[in-house]
Coordinates of C-alpha atoms in Angstrom, one line a residue:
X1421 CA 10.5 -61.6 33.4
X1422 CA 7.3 -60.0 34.1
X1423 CA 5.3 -58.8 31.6
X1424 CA 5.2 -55.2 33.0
X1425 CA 8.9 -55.4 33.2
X1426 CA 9.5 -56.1 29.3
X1427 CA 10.9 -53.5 27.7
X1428 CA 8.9 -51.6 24.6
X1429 CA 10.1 -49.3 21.7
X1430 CA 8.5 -46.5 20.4
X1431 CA 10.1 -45.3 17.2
X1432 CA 13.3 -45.4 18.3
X1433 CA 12.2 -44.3 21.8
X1434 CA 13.2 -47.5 24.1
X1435 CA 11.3 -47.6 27.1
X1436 CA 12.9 -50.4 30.2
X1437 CA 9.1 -51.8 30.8
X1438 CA 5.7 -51.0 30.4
X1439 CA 4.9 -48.8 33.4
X1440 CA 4.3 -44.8 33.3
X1441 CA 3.0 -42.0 34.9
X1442 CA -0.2 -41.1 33.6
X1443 CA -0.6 -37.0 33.3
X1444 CA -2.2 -35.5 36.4
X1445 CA -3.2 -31.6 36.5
X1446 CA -0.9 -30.0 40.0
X1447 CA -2.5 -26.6 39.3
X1448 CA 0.7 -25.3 40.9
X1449 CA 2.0 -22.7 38.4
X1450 CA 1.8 -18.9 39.8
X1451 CA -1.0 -17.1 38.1
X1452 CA 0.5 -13.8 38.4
X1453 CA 4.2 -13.9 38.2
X1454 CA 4.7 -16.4 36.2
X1455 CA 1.8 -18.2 34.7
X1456 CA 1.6 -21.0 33.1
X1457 CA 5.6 -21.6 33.9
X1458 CA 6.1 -24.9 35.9
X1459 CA 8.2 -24.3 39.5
X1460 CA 9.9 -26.6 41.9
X1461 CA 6.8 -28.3 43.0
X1462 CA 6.8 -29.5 39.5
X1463 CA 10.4 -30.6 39.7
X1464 CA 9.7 -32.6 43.0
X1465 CA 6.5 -34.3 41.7
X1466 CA 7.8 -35.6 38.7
X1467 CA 11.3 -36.4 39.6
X1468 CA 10.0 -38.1 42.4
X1469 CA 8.0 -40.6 39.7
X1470 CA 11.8 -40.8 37.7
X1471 CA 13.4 -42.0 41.4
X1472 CA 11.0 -44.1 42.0
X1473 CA 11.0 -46.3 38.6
X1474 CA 9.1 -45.2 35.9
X1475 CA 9.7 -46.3 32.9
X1476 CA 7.8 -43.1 31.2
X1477 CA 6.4 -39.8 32.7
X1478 CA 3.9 -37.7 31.4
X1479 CA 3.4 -34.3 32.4
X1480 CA -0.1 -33.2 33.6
X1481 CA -1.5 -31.1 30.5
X1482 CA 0.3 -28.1 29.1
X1483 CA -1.8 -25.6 27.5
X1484 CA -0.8 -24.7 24.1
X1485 CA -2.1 -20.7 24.6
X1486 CA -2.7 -19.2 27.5
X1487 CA -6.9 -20.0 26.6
X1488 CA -6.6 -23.1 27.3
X1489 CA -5.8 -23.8 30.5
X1490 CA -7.8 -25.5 32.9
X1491 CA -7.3 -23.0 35.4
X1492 CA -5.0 -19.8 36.0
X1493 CA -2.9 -22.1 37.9
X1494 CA -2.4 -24.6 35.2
X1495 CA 1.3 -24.9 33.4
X1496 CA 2.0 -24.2 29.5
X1497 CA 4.0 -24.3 26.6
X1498 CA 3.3 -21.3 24.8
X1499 CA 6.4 -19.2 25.4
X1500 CA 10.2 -19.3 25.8
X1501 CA 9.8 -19.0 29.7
X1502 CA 7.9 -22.0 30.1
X1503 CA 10.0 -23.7 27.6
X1504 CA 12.9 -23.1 29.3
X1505 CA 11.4 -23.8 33.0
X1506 CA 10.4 -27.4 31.4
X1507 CA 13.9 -28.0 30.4
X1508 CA 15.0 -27.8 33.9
X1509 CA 12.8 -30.6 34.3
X1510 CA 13.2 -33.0 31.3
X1511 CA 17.2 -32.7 32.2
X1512 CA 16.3 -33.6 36.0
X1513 CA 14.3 -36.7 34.8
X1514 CA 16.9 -37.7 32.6
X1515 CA 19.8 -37.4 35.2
X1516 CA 17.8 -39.2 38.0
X1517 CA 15.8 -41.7 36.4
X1518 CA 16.2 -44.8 38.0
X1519 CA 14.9 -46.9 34.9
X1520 CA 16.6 -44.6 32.2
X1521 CA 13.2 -43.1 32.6
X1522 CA 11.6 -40.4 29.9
X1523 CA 9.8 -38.1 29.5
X1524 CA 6.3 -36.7 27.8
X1525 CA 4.8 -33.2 27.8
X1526 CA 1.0 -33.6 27.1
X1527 CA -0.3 -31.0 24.8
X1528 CA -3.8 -29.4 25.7
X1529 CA -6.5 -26.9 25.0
X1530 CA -9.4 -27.3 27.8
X1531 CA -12.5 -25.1 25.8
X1532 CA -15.4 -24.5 27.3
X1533 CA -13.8 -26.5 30.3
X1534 CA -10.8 -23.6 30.6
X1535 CA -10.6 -20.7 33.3
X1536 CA -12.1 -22.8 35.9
X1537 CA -10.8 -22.9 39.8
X1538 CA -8.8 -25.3 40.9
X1539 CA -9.8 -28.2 43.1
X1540 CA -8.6 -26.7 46.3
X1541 CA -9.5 -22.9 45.4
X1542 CA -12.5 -23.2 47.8
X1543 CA -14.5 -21.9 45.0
X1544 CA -16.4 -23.6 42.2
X1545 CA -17.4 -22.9 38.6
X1546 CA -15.5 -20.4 36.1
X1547 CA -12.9 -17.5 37.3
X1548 CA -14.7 -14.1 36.2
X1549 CA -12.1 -11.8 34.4
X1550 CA -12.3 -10.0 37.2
X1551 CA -10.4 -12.5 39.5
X1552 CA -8.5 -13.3 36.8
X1553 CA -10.2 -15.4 34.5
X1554 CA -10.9 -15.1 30.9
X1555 CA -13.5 -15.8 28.2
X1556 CA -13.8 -19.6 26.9
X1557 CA -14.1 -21.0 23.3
X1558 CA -16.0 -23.9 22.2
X1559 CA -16.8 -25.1 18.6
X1560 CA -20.6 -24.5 19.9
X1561 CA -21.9 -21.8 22.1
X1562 CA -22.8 -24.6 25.1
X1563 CA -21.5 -24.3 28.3
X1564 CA -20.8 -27.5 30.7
X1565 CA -23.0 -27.9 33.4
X1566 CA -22.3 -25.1 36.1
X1567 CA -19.6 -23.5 33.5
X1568 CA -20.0 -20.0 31.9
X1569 CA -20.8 -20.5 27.9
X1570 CA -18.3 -20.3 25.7
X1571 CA -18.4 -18.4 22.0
X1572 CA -18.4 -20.6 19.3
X1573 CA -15.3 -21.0 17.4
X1574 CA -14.7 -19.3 14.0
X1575 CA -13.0 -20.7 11.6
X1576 CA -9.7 -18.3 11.7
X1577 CA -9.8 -19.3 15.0
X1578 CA -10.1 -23.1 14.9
X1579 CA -6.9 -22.9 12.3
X1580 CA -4.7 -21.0 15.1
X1581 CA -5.2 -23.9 17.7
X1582 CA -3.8 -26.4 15.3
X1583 CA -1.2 -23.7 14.5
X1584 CA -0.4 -23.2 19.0
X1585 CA -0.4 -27.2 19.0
X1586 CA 2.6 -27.4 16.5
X1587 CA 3.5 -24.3 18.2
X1588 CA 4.4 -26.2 21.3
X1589 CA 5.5 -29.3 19.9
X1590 CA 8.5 -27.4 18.8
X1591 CA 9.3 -26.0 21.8
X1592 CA 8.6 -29.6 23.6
X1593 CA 11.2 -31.2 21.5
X1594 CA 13.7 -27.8 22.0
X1595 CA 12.7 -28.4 26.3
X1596 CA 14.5 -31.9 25.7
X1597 CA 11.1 -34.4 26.0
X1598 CA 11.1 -37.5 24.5
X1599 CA 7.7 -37.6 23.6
X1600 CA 4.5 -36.0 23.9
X1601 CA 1.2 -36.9 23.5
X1602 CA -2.0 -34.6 22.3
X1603 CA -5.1 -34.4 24.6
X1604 CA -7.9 -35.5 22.7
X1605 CA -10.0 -36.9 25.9
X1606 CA -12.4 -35.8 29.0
X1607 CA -13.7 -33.1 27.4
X1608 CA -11.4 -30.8 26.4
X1609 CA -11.0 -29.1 23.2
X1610 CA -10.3 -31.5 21.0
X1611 CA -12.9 -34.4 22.5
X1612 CA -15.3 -31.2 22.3
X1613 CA -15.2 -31.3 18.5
X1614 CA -15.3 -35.1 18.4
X1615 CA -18.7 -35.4 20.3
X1616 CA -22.0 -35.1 18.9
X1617 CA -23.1 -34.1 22.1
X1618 CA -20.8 -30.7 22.3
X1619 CA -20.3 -30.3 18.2
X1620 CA -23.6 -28.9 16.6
X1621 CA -21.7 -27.3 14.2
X1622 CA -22.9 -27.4 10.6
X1623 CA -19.7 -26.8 8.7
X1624 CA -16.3 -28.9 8.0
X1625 CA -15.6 -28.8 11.7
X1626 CA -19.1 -30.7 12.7
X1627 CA -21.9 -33.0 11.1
X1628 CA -21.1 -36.0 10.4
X1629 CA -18.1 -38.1 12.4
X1630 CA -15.6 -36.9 9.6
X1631 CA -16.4 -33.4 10.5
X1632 CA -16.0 -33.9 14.0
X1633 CA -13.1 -35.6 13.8
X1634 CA -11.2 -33.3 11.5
X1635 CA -9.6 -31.0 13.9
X1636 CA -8.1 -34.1 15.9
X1637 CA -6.7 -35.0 13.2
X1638 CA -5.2 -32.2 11.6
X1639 CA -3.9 -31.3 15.2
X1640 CA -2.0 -34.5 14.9
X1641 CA -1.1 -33.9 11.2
X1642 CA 0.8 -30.8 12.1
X1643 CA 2.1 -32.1 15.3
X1644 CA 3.7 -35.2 13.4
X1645 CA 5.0 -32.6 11.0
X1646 CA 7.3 -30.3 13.1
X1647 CA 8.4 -33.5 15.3
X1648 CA 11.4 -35.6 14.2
X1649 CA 10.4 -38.4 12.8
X1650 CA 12.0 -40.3 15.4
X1651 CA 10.0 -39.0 17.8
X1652 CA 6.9 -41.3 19.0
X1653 CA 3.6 -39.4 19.1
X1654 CA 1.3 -40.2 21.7
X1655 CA -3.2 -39.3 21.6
X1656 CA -5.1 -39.8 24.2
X1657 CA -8.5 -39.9 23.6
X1658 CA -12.1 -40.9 25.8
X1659 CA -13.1 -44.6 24.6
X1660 CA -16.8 -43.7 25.4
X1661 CA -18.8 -40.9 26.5
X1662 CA -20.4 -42.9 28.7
X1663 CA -23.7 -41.1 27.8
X1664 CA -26.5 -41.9 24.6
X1665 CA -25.8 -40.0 21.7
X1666 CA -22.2 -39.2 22.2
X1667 CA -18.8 -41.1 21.0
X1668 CA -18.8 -44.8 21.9
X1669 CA -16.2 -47.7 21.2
X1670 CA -17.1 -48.2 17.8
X1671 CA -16.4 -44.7 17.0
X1672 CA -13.4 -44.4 19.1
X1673 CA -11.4 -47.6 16.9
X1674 CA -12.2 -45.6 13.6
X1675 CA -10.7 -42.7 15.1
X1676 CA -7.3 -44.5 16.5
X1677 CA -7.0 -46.4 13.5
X1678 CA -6.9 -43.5 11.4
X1679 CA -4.8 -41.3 13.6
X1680 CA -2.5 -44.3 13.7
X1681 CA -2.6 -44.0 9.6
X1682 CA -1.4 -40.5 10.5
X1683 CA 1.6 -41.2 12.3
X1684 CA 0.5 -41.5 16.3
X1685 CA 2.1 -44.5 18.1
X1686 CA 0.6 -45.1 21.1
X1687 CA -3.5 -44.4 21.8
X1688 CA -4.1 -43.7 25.8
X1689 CA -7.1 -45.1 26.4
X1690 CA -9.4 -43.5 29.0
X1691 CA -13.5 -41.7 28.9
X1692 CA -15.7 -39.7 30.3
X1693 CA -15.5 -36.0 30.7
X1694 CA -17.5 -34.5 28.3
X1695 CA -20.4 -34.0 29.9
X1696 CA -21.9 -33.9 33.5
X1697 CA -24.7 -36.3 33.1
X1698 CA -22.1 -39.1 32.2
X1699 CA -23.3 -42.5 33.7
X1700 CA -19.7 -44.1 34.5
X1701 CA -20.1 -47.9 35.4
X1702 CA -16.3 -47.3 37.2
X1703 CA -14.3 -50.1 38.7
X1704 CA -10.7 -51.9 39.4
X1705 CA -9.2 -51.6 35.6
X1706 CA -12.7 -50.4 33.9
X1707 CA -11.3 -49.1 31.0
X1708 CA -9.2 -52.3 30.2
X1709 CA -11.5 -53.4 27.6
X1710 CA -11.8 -50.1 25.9
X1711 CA -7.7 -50.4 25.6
X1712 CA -8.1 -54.3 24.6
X1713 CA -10.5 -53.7 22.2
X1714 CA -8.9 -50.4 20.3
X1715 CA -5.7 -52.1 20.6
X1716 CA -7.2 -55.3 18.3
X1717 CA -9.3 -53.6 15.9
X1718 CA -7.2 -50.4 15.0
X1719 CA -4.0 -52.5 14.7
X1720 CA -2.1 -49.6 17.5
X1721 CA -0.5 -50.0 20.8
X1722 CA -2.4 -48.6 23.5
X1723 CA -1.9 -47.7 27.3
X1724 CA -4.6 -48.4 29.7
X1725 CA -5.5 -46.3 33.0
X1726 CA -7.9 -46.1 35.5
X1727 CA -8.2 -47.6 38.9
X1728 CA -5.4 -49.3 38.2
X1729 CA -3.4 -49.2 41.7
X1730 CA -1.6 -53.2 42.0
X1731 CA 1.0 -54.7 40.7
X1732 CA -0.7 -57.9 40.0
X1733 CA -3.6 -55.8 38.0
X1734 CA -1.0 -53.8 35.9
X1735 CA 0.8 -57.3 34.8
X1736 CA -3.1 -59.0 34.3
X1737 CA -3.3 -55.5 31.8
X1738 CA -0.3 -56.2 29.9
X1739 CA 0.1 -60.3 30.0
X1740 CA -3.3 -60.9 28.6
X1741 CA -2.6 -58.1 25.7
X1742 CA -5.1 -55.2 27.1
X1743 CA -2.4 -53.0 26.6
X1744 CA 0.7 -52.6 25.4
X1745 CA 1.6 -50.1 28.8
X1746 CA -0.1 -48.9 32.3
X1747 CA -0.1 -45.7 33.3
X1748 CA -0.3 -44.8 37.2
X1749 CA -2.1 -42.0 38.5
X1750 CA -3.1 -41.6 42.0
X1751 CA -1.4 -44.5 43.4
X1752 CA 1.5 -42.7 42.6
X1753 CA 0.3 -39.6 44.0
X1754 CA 0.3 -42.3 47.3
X1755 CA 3.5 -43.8 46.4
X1756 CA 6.1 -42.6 44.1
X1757 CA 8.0 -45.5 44.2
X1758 CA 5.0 -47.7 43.1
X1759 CA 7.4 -49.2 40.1
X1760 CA 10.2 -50.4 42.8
X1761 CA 7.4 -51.8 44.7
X1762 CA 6.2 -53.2 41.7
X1763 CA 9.2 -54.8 40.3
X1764 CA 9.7 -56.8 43.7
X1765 CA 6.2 -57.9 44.1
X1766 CA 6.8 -59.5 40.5
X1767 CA 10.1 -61.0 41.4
X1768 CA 12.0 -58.3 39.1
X1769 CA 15.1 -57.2 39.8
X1770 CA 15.5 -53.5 38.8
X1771 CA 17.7 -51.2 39.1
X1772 CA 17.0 -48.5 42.2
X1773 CA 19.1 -45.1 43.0
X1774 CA 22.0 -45.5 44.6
X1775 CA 21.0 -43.2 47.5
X1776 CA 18.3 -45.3 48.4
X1777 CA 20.3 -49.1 47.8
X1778 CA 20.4 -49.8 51.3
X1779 CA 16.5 -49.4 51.3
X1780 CA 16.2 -52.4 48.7
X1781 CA 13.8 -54.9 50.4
X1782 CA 15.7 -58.4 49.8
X1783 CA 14.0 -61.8 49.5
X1784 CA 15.2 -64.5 52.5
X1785 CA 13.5 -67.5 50.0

């Protein structure tokens, strides 16, 4: 059997092989009806992923309050509605999962990088209020390049985000998901506090690496706290900052291995994001050797992404012990089925929908 195709256990979260969906932003919720509740496009873009093989789906980020989201088009989990609209989903991807797949929310708060337009708005920058935008926290008042500058956080309000993470973990596990996994990368909220080149803060929430860390980390102590302990917790976090003076690898394996001392699982391995003048040296499975490297020294499994887009390279990832799983991102925005195609590029023989049986490519060797 295929590497890729192995089956893996999270808790007691059994997973049929070692290829996901990797959480991608649709900015598709309706900003004024029904913000931050996910529709049918959601539906059809991630049951698609379930038909098509995946092992594990993981939603693109859900905002934890209605701060921090990307975009006024970006989906939540900060009230019933959204809970419930969720549900709909997690039940579709259990019913249609052609690899017994599952499912995982990720939990988000974007900061300073929040109330943007989306990609294909036509516009750049941050939304004003006054086209429906909002004002953007940050633990330091320092905007990202082209961005409107956030306030700095106080403290009472740094407490209330961990308080809307374990907010929304409980209503993840109530939607039905089978996992979830807390944004800590690509310069969001959390990767904001981590990195000495965002965090200038002076009190427990900046200073040294501890400091910087801390909210992280008590995010995922009160996540890991409301969950059942059953559940596997996911973090993904940026390996490198791919600029001097910010988080590097070394930094990055002291922070997994203590949030795996904590209770998460699985560390998603990617970078970059926290600030524009990031020199990425980017190329076919780039990030491999972050994944390889956290995976060795913190003593945690780890999923690796990134122009990652063959079968063959997705095995190399796993077989060679880069990573303990591969999650998909735009290939599968080109092909949904990418984990059927997979499987019979490998030689595997997996299971497929029965609608789409007759479609089954068969080998004449």
């Amino acid at each position: 059997m295929p590497a890729l195709f192995e089956p893996l256990k999270l808790r007691s979260l059994e997973l049929q092989h070692r290829g996901w969906v990797s959480p991608m932003c649709q900015y598709s919720c309706d900003p004024d009806d029904a913000p931050g509740v996910p529709n049918d496009w959601h539906l059809m873009h991630l049951g698609s992923f379930a038909a098509g093989g995946a092992a594990l789906i993981l939603t693109e980020a859900a905002a934890v309050n209605a701060e921090g989201r990307i975009s006024p088009r970006d989906a939540g989990l900060y009230n019933s509605e959204q809970a419930e609209a969720w549900e709909r989903i997690t039940s579709f991807v259990h019913r249609h999962g052609a690899a017994e797949a599952k499912i995982g929310v990720q939990l988000a708060h974007a900061g300073r990088k929040a109330s943007t337009y989306w990609p294909f708005a036509g516009k750049h920058g941050s939304v004003p209020e006054s086209d429906g935008g909002w004002a953007t926290v940050a633990p330091s008042a320092s905007a990202f390049d082209g961005y409107a500058e956030p306030a700095a956080m106080t403290q009472e309000q740094i407490r209330g985000v961990v308080s809307d993470f374990a907010a929304a973990a409980i209503r993840a596990v109530e939607a039905g998901f089978d996992t979830m996994e807390i944004h800590g990368a690509h310069g969001y909220l959390l990767h904001q506090f981590q990195s000495p080149l965002i965090n200038t803060r002076t009190d427990s929430w900046g200073g040294d690496e501890a400091g910087r860390n801390r909210l992280m980390l008590q995010v995922v102590d009160a996540v890991r706290e409301v969950i059942p302990e059953s559940m596997p917790l996911l973090l993904r976090i940026s390996a490198t900052d791919w600029a001097e003076g910010g988080v590097d690898l070394a930094a990055s394996i002291r922070l997994a291995r203590e949030a795996a001392g904590r209770g998460v699982d699985l560390v998603d391995v990617s970078s970059g994001g926290a600030v524009a003048h990031q020199q990425i040296s980017a190329g076919p499975g780039y990030q491999t050797g972050f994944s390889a490297a956290i995976r060795k020294e913190a003593g945690v499994a780890t999923g690796t992404v990134g122009l990652l887009t063959s079968a063959g390279q997705a095995e190399h990832a796993v077989v060679t012990g880069q990573a303990d799983g591969v999650l998909i991102a735009r290939a599968a925005l080109r092909d949904p089925h990418w984990w059927l195609r997979a499987a019979f590029e490998l030689g595997h023989e997996t299971a497929w929908p029965p609608q789409y049986e007759r479609a089954r490519p068969r080998r004449t060797f």
